[in-house]
XYZ file of C-alpha atoms in Angstrom:
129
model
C 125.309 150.736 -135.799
C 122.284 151.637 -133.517
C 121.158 154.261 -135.590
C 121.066 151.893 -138.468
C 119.157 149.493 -136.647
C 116.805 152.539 -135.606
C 116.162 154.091 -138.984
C 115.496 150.562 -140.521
C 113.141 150.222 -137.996
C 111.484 153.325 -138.407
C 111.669 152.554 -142.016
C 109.486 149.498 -141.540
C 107.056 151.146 -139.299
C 106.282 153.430 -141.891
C 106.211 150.462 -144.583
C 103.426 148.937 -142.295
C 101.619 151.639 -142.037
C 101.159 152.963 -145.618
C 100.559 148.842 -146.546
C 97.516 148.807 -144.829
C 93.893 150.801 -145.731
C 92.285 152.821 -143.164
C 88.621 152.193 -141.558
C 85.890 154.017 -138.720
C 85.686 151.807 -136.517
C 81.987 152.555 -134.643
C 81.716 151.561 -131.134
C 78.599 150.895 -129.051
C 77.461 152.018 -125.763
C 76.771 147.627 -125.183
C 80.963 147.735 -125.968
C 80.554 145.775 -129.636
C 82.049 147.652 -132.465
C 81.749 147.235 -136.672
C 83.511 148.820 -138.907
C 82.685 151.945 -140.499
C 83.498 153.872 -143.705
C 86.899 153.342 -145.753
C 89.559 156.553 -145.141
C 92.616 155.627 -146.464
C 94.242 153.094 -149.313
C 97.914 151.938 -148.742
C 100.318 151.717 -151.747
C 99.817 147.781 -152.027
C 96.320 148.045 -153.608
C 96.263 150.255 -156.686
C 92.626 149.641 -157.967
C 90.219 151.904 -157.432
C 87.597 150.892 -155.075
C 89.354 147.869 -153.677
C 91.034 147.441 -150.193
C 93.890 145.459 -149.579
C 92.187 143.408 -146.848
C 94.649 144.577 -143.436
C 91.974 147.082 -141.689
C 93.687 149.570 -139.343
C 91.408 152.553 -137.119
C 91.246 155.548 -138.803
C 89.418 157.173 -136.236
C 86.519 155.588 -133.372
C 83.177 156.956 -133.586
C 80.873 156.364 -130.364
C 77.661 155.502 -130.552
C 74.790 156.255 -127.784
C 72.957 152.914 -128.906
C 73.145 149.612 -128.282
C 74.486 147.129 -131.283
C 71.753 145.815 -133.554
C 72.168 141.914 -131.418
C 72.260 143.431 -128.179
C 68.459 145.477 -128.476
C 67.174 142.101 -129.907
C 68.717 140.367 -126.643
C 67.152 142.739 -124.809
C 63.649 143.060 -126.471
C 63.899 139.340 -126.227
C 64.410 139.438 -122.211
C 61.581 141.948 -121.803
C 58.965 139.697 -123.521
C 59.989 136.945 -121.444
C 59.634 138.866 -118.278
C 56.518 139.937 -119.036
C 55.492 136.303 -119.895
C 56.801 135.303 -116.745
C 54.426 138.078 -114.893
C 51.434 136.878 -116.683
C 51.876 133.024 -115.399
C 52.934 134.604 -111.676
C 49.840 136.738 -111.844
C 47.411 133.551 -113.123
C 49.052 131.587 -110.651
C 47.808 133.993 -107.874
C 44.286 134.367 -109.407
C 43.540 130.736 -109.165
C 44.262 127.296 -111.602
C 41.317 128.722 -114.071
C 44.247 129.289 -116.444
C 45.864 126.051 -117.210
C 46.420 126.136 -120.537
C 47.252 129.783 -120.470
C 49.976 129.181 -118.148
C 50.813 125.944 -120.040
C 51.027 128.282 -123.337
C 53.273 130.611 -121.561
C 55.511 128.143 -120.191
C 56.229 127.513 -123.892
C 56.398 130.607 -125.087
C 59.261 131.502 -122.320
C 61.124 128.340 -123.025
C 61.214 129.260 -126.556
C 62.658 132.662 -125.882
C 65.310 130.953 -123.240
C 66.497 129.139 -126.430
C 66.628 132.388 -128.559
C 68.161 134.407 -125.972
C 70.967 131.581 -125.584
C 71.076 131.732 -129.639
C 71.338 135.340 -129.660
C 74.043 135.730 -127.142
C 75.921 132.561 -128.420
C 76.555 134.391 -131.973
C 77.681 137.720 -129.903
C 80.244 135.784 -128.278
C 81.452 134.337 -131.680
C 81.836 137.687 -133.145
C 83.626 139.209 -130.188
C 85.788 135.935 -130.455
C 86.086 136.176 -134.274
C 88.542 139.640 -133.978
């Protein structure tokens, strides 16, 4: 009776796997992932071209780079540091810069909110899996 219960088993394990296509799944050195090229159809989608919809891993593919959100996070982060250093350094030279520094102030309170923005949507797409 066990061995029944094994072989069905089996039987279904093998069921799930040929009822589901096969993807590359690319992964980042910042940790995200996306999905990469389409290996494999299962027997429940019989048109050519078309995927069933269940993605399984193929294979995983590193990548040395960051993901395409991360390098605008951190280009993002580097302009507002060097913002930052400009309004330090005019703060030092005297208050002959006011509306320089006023400027700036802007300028790094505008990339605070795109920064947030930026790394909000990350967080929904690591959520979203």
């Amino acid at each position: 009776m066990e061995e029944l219960a094994r072989s069905a088993e089996s039987l279904d394990e093998e069921e799930d796997q040929r009822i589901m296509c096969f993807f590359d799944q690319h992964r980042f050195a910042c940790g995200d992932w996306k999905w990469g090229h389409f290996r494999q159809h299962c027997n429940r989608e019989y048109r050519t071209g078309e995927t069933c919809g269940m993605k399984l891993i193929m294979q995983t593919v590193p990548v040395s780079q960051k993901c395409k959100l991360c390098d605008k996070i951190d280009t993002k982060q580097r302009r507002r540091n060097a913002e930052e250093d400009r309004v330090n350094r005019w703060k030092r030279e005297g208050g002959k810069f006011r509306a320089s520094i006023d400027r700036s102030y802007d300028m790094i309170r505008s990339l605070d909110k795109e920064i947030y923005d930026l790394r909000s949507e990350r967080m929904r797409k690591l959520q979203a899996v």
